[in-house]
């Protein structure tokens, strides 16, 4: 019996694959490389010493998705695959709605057909929009403010309706706060396409000299130093949260939502200092206008995940910065691009055109 990981070559997906393999799970990975590189598959095997089947397929291609279920005994799915850039979603809403929602519908129809009804879904704190009270608990008001966040919210509602129609489903919806850092080996990490949108990879690229200086998006917020406050969580802690949710799905049916955060908020200036400490590098920055759509403060109440899943984030901000820096220094240009994996486990769908940006 294997766990299917859609988007398993991505930042959080790859870290989750490592933890699953290290825990003894058999996994099957599917990814279209729109936001990842083939090299990641090799790195996962290097870290764990485990081989696994990889399908270079697109979830929108139902025929090739069925091939995965015909060729493997899938017992559960962790669904990461999806477009995830907030700013890009504002420019390309139709692409985001079509890709994220249709691919999830194709996946769920296929799961139903093959009677696989254990699902962990990758959602986001973006569904909370402008939070009114802190820390943010799972019953806080939901009001996504951008197409990306709305795709996550719509998919959450689709999954709730799916359970109402068939009580055999076991679904965990995980709302991530701000994942940063990298596996301690420095072999896998965050490798954004182009100029990073998110704070940590941008800081790391300034530290390594790829980017000149950080633009701090506003310092007039009602926070300790005027800059935005977020709940940064180590990507390995986040990955382990998926294993706890998967375990829970084996013995309980229904749909449950969990915030995966540390419950602590750090400002942009605090993150700059923490990274300077971890890297020994000065991070030049200049304060510019606040970014449209940004909220001042966002941090989790993670108590429900602790109570229900026995999960708690253990790694602190210093370890997050040290691990992010190790990844960046070991991989100054991220993963090798266009690397062809020559392995019997690397299965390309005949008619699948790789829609990658690089
Ligand atoms: C963090 C803080 C910025 C970049 C986003 C998505 C969310 C999730 C995580 C997918 C903010 C400031 C940032 C920069 C800056 N992704 N900043 N200069 O916006 O909290 O969340 O990523 O699920 O859905 O919305 O993360 O890293 O972009 O910003 O000053 O160059 O850093 O203003 O205060 P965000 P972020």
Short mmCIF file of C-alpha atoms and ligand atoms in Angstrom, two decimals:
data_model
loop_
_atom_site.label_atom_id
_atom_site.label_comp_id
_atom_site.label_asym_id
_atom_site.label_seq_id
_atom_site.Cartn_x
_atom_site.Cartn_y
_atom_site.Cartn_z
CA UNK A 1 0.00 0.00 0.00
CA UNK A 2 1.42 3.37 -0.98
CA UNK A 3 0.76 7.04 -0.29
CA UNK A 4 0.30 9.19 -3.41
CA UNK A 5 1.92 12.63 -3.08
CA UNK A 6 0.70 15.10 -5.70
CA UNK A 7 3.17 17.97 -6.10
CA UNK A 8 5.74 15.86 -4.28
CA UNK A 9 8.67 17.56 -6.05
CA UNK A 10 7.70 20.94 -4.60
CA UNK A 11 9.10 22.70 -1.54
CA UNK A 12 6.75 21.30 1.12
CA UNK A 13 5.97 18.15 -0.88
CA UNK A 14 9.62 17.09 -1.13
CA UNK A 15 10.20 17.60 2.59
CA UNK A 16 7.10 15.54 3.32
CA UNK A 17 8.32 12.75 1.00
CA UNK A 18 11.59 12.60 2.98
CA UNK A 19 9.74 12.26 6.30
CA UNK A 20 7.35 9.64 4.89
CA UNK A 21 10.21 7.53 3.50
CA UNK A 22 12.22 7.90 6.71
CA UNK A 23 9.16 6.67 8.64
CA UNK A 24 8.86 3.59 6.43
CA UNK A 25 5.98 4.56 4.16
CA UNK A 26 5.93 3.46 0.54
CA UNK A 27 5.23 6.52 -1.62
CA UNK A 28 4.32 7.31 -5.23
CA UNK A 29 5.01 10.87 -6.35
CA UNK A 30 3.25 12.82 -9.12
CA UNK A 31 4.43 16.22 -10.29
CA UNK A 32 4.28 18.25 -13.53
CA UNK A 33 7.35 20.36 -12.61
CA UNK A 34 5.55 23.66 -13.13
CA UNK A 35 7.01 24.88 -9.83
CA UNK A 36 9.76 22.31 -9.23
CA UNK A 37 12.64 20.51 -10.93
CA UNK A 38 13.42 16.82 -11.69
CA UNK A 39 16.60 17.11 -9.62
CA UNK A 40 14.48 17.07 -6.45
CA UNK A 41 13.55 13.43 -7.06
CA UNK A 42 17.22 12.46 -7.05
CA UNK A 43 17.87 14.48 -3.88
CA UNK A 44 15.00 12.78 -2.00
CA UNK A 45 16.55 9.40 -2.79
CA UNK A 46 20.03 10.65 -1.82
CA UNK A 47 18.76 11.84 1.57
CA UNK A 48 16.67 8.76 2.42
CA UNK A 49 18.41 5.97 0.52
CA UNK A 50 14.94 4.99 -0.72
CA UNK A 51 13.71 4.72 -4.31
CA UNK A 52 10.11 5.34 -5.23
CA UNK A 53 7.92 5.60 -8.31
CA UNK A 54 7.65 9.08 -9.82
CA UNK A 55 5.05 10.10 -12.43
CA UNK A 56 5.82 13.23 -14.42
CA UNK A 57 2.10 13.74 -15.01
CA UNK A 58 -0.36 16.61 -14.79
CA UNK A 59 -3.38 16.15 -12.51
CA UNK A 60 -5.55 17.72 -15.21
CA UNK A 61 -4.82 14.68 -17.41
CA UNK A 62 -7.34 12.17 -16.04
CA UNK A 63 -6.14 9.30 -18.22
CA UNK A 64 -2.58 9.53 -16.98
CA UNK A 65 -3.79 9.94 -13.39
CA UNK A 66 -5.75 6.69 -13.70
CA UNK A 67 -2.53 5.00 -14.80
CA UNK A 68 -1.15 5.74 -11.33
CA UNK A 69 -4.08 3.98 -9.66
CA UNK A 70 -4.00 1.06 -12.10
CA UNK A 71 -0.29 0.49 -11.54
CA UNK A 72 -0.12 1.08 -7.77
CA UNK A 73 -2.04 0.11 -4.65
CA UNK A 74 -2.76 3.63 -3.34
CA UNK A 75 -4.18 3.80 0.21
CA UNK A 76 -4.20 7.58 0.78
CA UNK A 77 -3.23 10.86 -0.91
CA UNK A 78 -1.46 14.00 0.24
CA UNK A 79 -2.49 16.69 -2.24
CA UNK A 80 0.07 19.50 -2.59
CA UNK A 81 -0.14 20.11 -6.35
CA UNK A 82 -1.37 23.58 -7.25
CA UNK A 83 -0.35 27.08 -8.30
CA UNK A 84 0.54 29.11 -5.22
CA UNK A 85 1.71 32.67 -5.92
CA UNK A 86 -0.68 35.25 -4.50
CA UNK A 87 0.43 38.09 -6.77
CA UNK A 88 0.39 35.90 -9.89
CA UNK A 89 -3.13 34.72 -9.01
CA UNK A 90 -4.37 38.33 -9.16
CA UNK A 91 -2.94 38.65 -12.70
CA UNK A 92 -4.03 35.16 -13.86
CA UNK A 93 -7.24 34.30 -11.98
CA UNK A 94 -8.69 31.98 -14.63
CA UNK A 95 -5.47 29.93 -14.74
CA UNK A 96 -5.53 29.63 -10.94
CA UNK A 97 -9.22 28.66 -10.73
CA UNK A 98 -8.91 26.21 -13.60
CA UNK A 99 -5.67 24.61 -12.47
CA UNK A 100 -6.22 24.40 -8.73
CA UNK A 101 -9.91 23.54 -8.66
CA UNK A 102 -10.25 21.39 -11.77
CA UNK A 103 -7.17 19.34 -10.89
CA UNK A 104 -8.61 18.72 -7.43
CA UNK A 105 -11.95 17.66 -8.92
CA UNK A 106 -10.16 15.26 -11.28
CA UNK A 107 -8.21 13.87 -8.34
CA UNK A 108 -11.30 13.40 -6.14
CA UNK A 109 -13.29 11.75 -8.95
CA UNK A 110 -10.41 9.33 -9.48
CA UNK A 111 -10.10 8.67 -5.74
CA UNK A 112 -13.83 7.92 -5.63
CA UNK A 113 -13.54 5.58 -8.62
CA UNK A 114 -10.73 3.59 -6.99
CA UNK A 115 -12.30 3.77 -3.53
CA UNK A 116 -9.38 5.67 -1.95
CA UNK A 117 -10.98 7.93 0.65
CA UNK A 118 -8.15 9.17 2.84
CA UNK A 119 -6.98 12.64 1.84
CA UNK A 120 -4.68 15.28 3.36
CA UNK A 121 -5.15 18.65 1.63
CA UNK A 122 -2.61 21.47 1.53
CA UNK A 123 -4.49 24.65 2.37
CA UNK A 124 -3.24 28.03 3.56
CA UNK A 125 -3.66 30.70 6.24
CA UNK A 126 -4.51 32.98 3.34
CA UNK A 127 -8.10 31.77 3.74
CA UNK A 128 -8.34 33.94 6.88
CA UNK A 129 -7.92 37.15 4.87
CA UNK A 130 -7.77 40.12 7.28
CA UNK A 131 -7.80 38.38 10.67
CA UNK A 132 -9.75 40.25 13.39
CA UNK A 133 -8.39 38.48 16.44
CA UNK A 134 -5.14 36.74 17.38
CA UNK A 135 -3.95 34.10 17.61
CA UNK A 136 -5.98 32.76 14.66
CA UNK A 137 -7.95 29.60 15.46
CA UNK A 138 -9.59 27.27 12.92
CA UNK A 139 -13.04 28.79 13.65
CA UNK A 140 -11.86 32.33 12.83
CA UNK A 141 -13.84 34.03 10.02
CA UNK A 142 -12.82 32.96 6.51
CA UNK A 143 -12.53 35.61 3.81
CA UNK A 144 -9.84 34.98 1.20
CA UNK A 145 -8.74 38.22 -0.45
CA UNK A 146 -7.10 36.94 -3.63
CA UNK A 147 -7.79 34.28 -6.26
CA UNK A 148 -5.12 31.95 -4.87
CA UNK A 149 -6.66 32.07 -1.39
CA UNK A 150 -10.14 31.70 -2.87
CA UNK A 151 -9.11 28.51 -4.69
CA UNK A 152 -8.00 27.09 -1.35
CA UNK A 153 -11.24 28.13 0.33
CA UNK A 154 -13.38 26.74 -2.50
CA UNK A 155 -11.53 23.44 -2.41
CA UNK A 156 -12.04 23.25 1.36
CA UNK A 157 -15.78 23.67 0.76
CA UNK A 158 -15.76 21.08 -2.03
CA UNK A 159 -14.14 18.59 0.36
CA UNK A 160 -16.73 19.35 3.06
CA UNK A 161 -19.52 18.68 0.51
CA UNK A 162 -17.79 15.50 -0.63
CA UNK A 163 -17.91 14.16 2.92
CA UNK A 164 -21.58 15.12 3.29
CA UNK A 165 -22.28 13.03 0.18
CA UNK A 166 -20.22 10.06 1.36
CA UNK A 167 -19.40 9.56 5.03
CA UNK A 168 -16.58 7.14 4.20
CA UNK A 169 -14.13 9.97 3.53
CA UNK A 170 -11.38 10.83 6.00
CA UNK A 171 -10.10 14.31 5.12
CA UNK A 172 -7.56 16.52 6.92
CA UNK A 173 -7.30 20.12 5.73
CA UNK A 174 -4.00 21.72 6.80
CA UNK A 175 -3.77 25.52 6.81
CA UNK A 176 -0.11 26.49 6.59
CA UNK A 177 1.21 29.74 7.98
CA UNK A 178 4.63 30.76 6.64
CA UNK A 179 6.85 27.77 5.82
CA UNK A 180 10.59 28.55 5.69
CA UNK A 181 13.91 26.75 6.18
CA UNK A 182 15.16 23.51 4.65
CA UNK A 183 16.09 19.92 5.46
CA UNK A 184 19.21 19.80 7.67
CA UNK A 185 21.22 18.15 4.86
CA UNK A 186 20.95 21.27 2.71
CA UNK A 187 20.04 18.94 -0.18
CA UNK A 188 16.45 20.14 -0.59
CA UNK A 189 14.97 23.57 0.03
CA UNK A 190 12.92 26.42 -1.33
CA UNK A 191 13.78 27.13 -4.97
CA UNK A 192 11.32 29.73 -6.29
CA UNK A 193 11.07 30.40 -10.02
CA UNK A 194 12.56 33.82 -10.82
CA UNK A 195 12.73 36.61 -8.23
CA UNK A 196 11.27 35.30 -4.95
CA UNK A 197 7.90 36.68 -3.80
CA UNK A 198 8.35 35.44 -0.26
CA UNK A 199 10.54 37.01 2.41
CA UNK A 200 12.91 34.21 3.39
CA UNK A 201 14.13 33.14 -0.08
CA UNK A 202 14.53 36.81 -0.97
CA UNK A 203 16.66 37.47 2.13
CA UNK A 204 18.74 34.34 1.41
CA UNK A 205 19.41 35.51 -2.16
CA UNK A 206 20.48 38.94 -0.87
CA UNK A 207 22.81 37.21 1.60
CA UNK A 208 24.39 35.11 -1.15
CA UNK A 209 24.76 38.15 -3.42
CA UNK A 210 22.21 37.17 -6.09
CA UNK A 211 19.98 40.15 -5.17
CA UNK A 212 21.18 43.62 -4.17
CA UNK A 213 18.96 44.52 -1.22
CA UNK A 214 15.67 43.60 0.42
CA UNK A 215 12.63 45.84 -0.03
CA UNK A 216 10.80 45.94 3.29
CA UNK A 217 7.12 46.31 2.38
CA UNK A 218 6.06 49.05 4.81
CA UNK A 219 6.96 49.96 8.37
CA UNK A 220 3.79 51.77 9.43
CA UNK A 221 1.83 48.74 10.64
CA UNK A 222 0.53 48.65 14.24
CA UNK A 223 3.23 46.11 15.19
CA UNK A 224 6.27 46.11 17.51
CA UNK A 225 8.51 47.81 14.91
CA UNK A 226 5.99 48.80 12.24
CA UNK A 227 6.82 45.91 9.87
CA UNK A 228 4.62 42.92 9.06
CA UNK A 229 4.39 40.08 11.59
CA UNK A 230 4.02 36.44 10.47
CA UNK A 231 4.09 32.94 11.95
CA UNK A 232 7.17 31.35 10.36
CA UNK A 233 7.28 27.58 10.66
CA UNK A 234 10.14 25.23 9.78
CA UNK A 235 9.25 23.24 6.66
CA UNK A 236 10.31 19.99 8.39
CA UNK A 237 7.89 20.67 11.27
CA UNK A 238 5.24 21.32 8.65
CA UNK A 239 6.08 18.06 6.86
CA UNK A 240 5.75 16.12 10.13
CA UNK A 241 2.29 17.65 10.61
CA UNK A 242 1.24 15.86 7.41
CA UNK A 243 2.35 12.50 8.80
CA UNK A 244 0.29 13.08 11.94
CA UNK A 245 -2.75 14.01 9.84
CA UNK A 246 -2.25 10.93 7.64
CA UNK A 247 -2.17 8.72 10.75
CA UNK A 248 -5.36 10.32 12.06
CA UNK A 249 -7.08 9.63 8.73
CA UNK A 250 -6.45 5.92 9.19
CA UNK A 251 -8.76 5.71 12.21
CA UNK A 252 -11.25 8.52 11.93
CA UNK A 253 -13.69 9.57 9.23
CA UNK A 254 -14.94 13.08 8.59
CA UNK A 255 -13.32 16.41 7.68
CA UNK A 256 -11.08 18.26 10.13
CA UNK A 257 -9.19 21.54 9.64
CA UNK A 258 -5.87 22.25 11.37
CA UNK A 259 -3.69 25.34 11.61
CA UNK A 260 -0.04 24.41 11.21
CA UNK A 261 1.95 27.24 12.73
CA UNK A 262 4.17 27.84 15.74
CA UNK A 263 1.79 30.28 17.48
CA UNK A 264 4.57 32.90 17.54
CA UNK A 265 4.83 36.00 15.32
CA UNK A 266 8.04 37.62 14.10
CA UNK A 267 8.36 40.95 12.27
CA UNK A 268 10.27 41.47 9.04
CA UNK A 269 13.03 43.35 10.91
CA UNK A 270 13.28 40.50 13.42
CA UNK A 271 13.66 38.04 10.55
CA UNK A 272 16.40 40.16 9.02
CA UNK A 273 18.31 40.17 12.34
CA UNK A 274 17.80 36.42 12.82
CA UNK A 275 19.12 35.70 9.34
CA UNK A 276 22.11 38.02 9.79
CA UNK A 277 22.92 36.13 12.98
CA UNK A 278 22.56 32.74 11.26
CA UNK A 279 24.52 33.63 8.12
CA UNK A 280 27.03 36.14 9.42
CA UNK A 281 26.00 38.30 6.46
CA UNK A 282 24.64 41.85 6.57
CA UNK A 283 21.27 42.12 4.83
CA UNK A 284 20.97 45.56 3.21
CA UNK A 285 17.36 46.73 2.99
CA UNK A 286 15.23 49.75 2.25
CA UNK A 287 11.69 50.45 3.42
CA UNK A 288 9.23 50.89 0.53
CA UNK A 289 5.44 51.13 0.31
CA UNK A 290 3.42 48.32 1.84
CA UNK A 291 2.44 45.53 -0.59
CA UNK A 292 -1.22 45.59 -1.72
CA UNK A 293 -3.15 42.79 -0.02
CA UNK A 294 -0.68 42.31 2.83
CA UNK A 295 -2.10 41.98 6.32
CA UNK A 296 -0.27 43.54 9.28
CA UNK A 297 -0.28 40.50 11.53
CA UNK A 298 -0.93 36.80 11.02
CA UNK A 299 -0.06 34.04 13.47
CA UNK A 300 -1.69 30.76 14.45
CA UNK A 301 -3.36 29.21 17.45
CA UNK A 302 -1.95 25.68 16.90
CA UNK A 303 -3.65 24.07 19.91
CA UNK A 304 -6.14 21.99 17.92
CA UNK A 305 -3.37 20.22 15.99
CA UNK A 306 -1.53 19.63 19.24
CA UNK A 307 -4.62 18.15 20.90
CA UNK A 308 -5.97 16.11 17.98
CA UNK A 309 -2.79 15.14 16.15
CA UNK A 310 -0.24 15.20 18.93
CA UNK A 311 1.71 17.62 16.72
CA UNK A 312 3.63 20.74 17.73
CA UNK A 313 6.24 22.76 15.86
CA UNK A 314 9.57 22.17 17.59
CA UNK A 315 12.14 24.18 15.58
CA UNK A 316 12.85 27.79 16.44
CA UNK A 317 13.52 30.80 14.22
CA UNK A 318 17.31 30.45 14.53
CA UNK A 319 17.25 26.85 13.26
CA UNK A 320 14.92 27.93 10.43
CA UNK A 321 17.45 30.59 9.36
CA UNK A 322 20.52 28.33 9.77
CA UNK A 323 18.88 25.60 7.66
CA UNK A 324 17.71 28.10 5.02
CA UNK A 325 21.21 29.51 4.79
CA UNK A 326 22.83 26.04 4.47
CA UNK A 327 20.46 25.21 1.57
CA UNK A 328 21.22 28.53 -0.13
CA UNK A 329 25.01 28.25 0.20
CA UNK A 330 25.03 24.63 -0.98
CA UNK A 331 22.71 25.49 -3.89
CA UNK A 332 23.41 29.11 -4.90
CA UNK A 333 21.32 28.66 -8.07
CA UNK A 334 18.78 26.22 -6.67
CA UNK A 335 18.30 22.87 -8.38
CA UNK A 336 19.81 22.02 -11.75
CA UNK A 337 17.16 22.73 -14.41
CA UNK A 338 16.18 20.41 -17.31
CA UNK A 339 17.95 17.54 -15.57
CA UNK A 340 16.65 14.28 -17.08
CA UNK A 341 16.29 11.53 -14.48
CA UNK A 342 17.40 8.18 -15.92
CA UNK A 343 15.65 5.72 -13.69
CA UNK A 344 13.12 2.88 -14.13
CA UNK A 345 11.08 4.67 -11.48
CA UNK A 346 10.77 7.88 -13.48
CA UNK A 347 7.64 7.47 -15.59
CA UNK A 348 6.79 10.14 -18.17
CA UNK A 349 3.29 10.22 -19.59
CA UNK A 350 3.46 9.85 -23.38
CA UNK A 351 1.26 12.78 -24.25
CA UNK A 352 2.12 15.10 -21.40
CA UNK A 353 3.68 18.41 -22.42
CA UNK A 354 5.69 19.88 -19.60
CA UNK A 355 4.18 23.34 -19.06
CA UNK A 356 7.16 24.69 -17.19
CA UNK A 357 8.33 28.28 -17.12
CA UNK A 358 12.08 27.55 -17.37
C1 LIG B 1 6.01 37.80 4.74
C2 LIG B 1 6.24 39.20 5.29
C3 LIG B 1 5.67 40.92 3.73
C4 LIG B 1 8.77 39.87 0.81
C5 LIG B 1 2.45 34.26 1.48
C6 LIG B 1 1.15 33.78 0.94
C7 LIG B 1 0.64 32.64 1.78
C8 LIG B 1 1.68 31.56 1.88
C9 LIG B 1 2.97 32.13 2.43
C10 LIG B 1 1.04 29.91 0.24
C11 LIG B 1 5.14 40.18 4.94
C12 LIG B 1 7.17 40.94 4.00
C13 LIG B 1 7.95 39.88 1.92
C14 LIG B 1 9.65 40.96 0.56
C15 LIG B 1 8.86 42.01 2.58
N1 LIG B 1 1.85 30.92 0.63
N2 LIG B 1 8.01 40.94 2.79
N3 LIG B 1 9.67 41.99 1.46
O1 LIG B 1 2.59 37.22 2.24
O2 LIG B 1 2.73 36.34 4.62
O3 LIG B 1 2.23 34.77 2.77
O4 LIG B 1 3.36 33.18 1.55
O5 LIG B 1 0.21 29.35 0.88
O6 LIG B 1 -0.52 32.15 1.15
O7 LIG B 1 0.22 34.84 1.06
O8 LIG B 1 4.50 35.72 2.97
O9 LIG B 1 6.92 35.83 2.69
O10 LIG B 1 5.45 37.05 1.02
O11 LIG B 1 5.69 37.94 3.34
O12 LIG B 1 8.88 42.96 3.36
O13 LIG B 1 10.40 41.02 -0.45
O14 LIG B 1 7.43 39.73 4.68
O15 LIG B 1 5.15 42.25 3.65
O16 LIG B 1 4.98 41.08 6.03
P1 LIG B 1 2.97 36.14 3.18
P2 LIG B 1 5.70 36.61 2.42
#
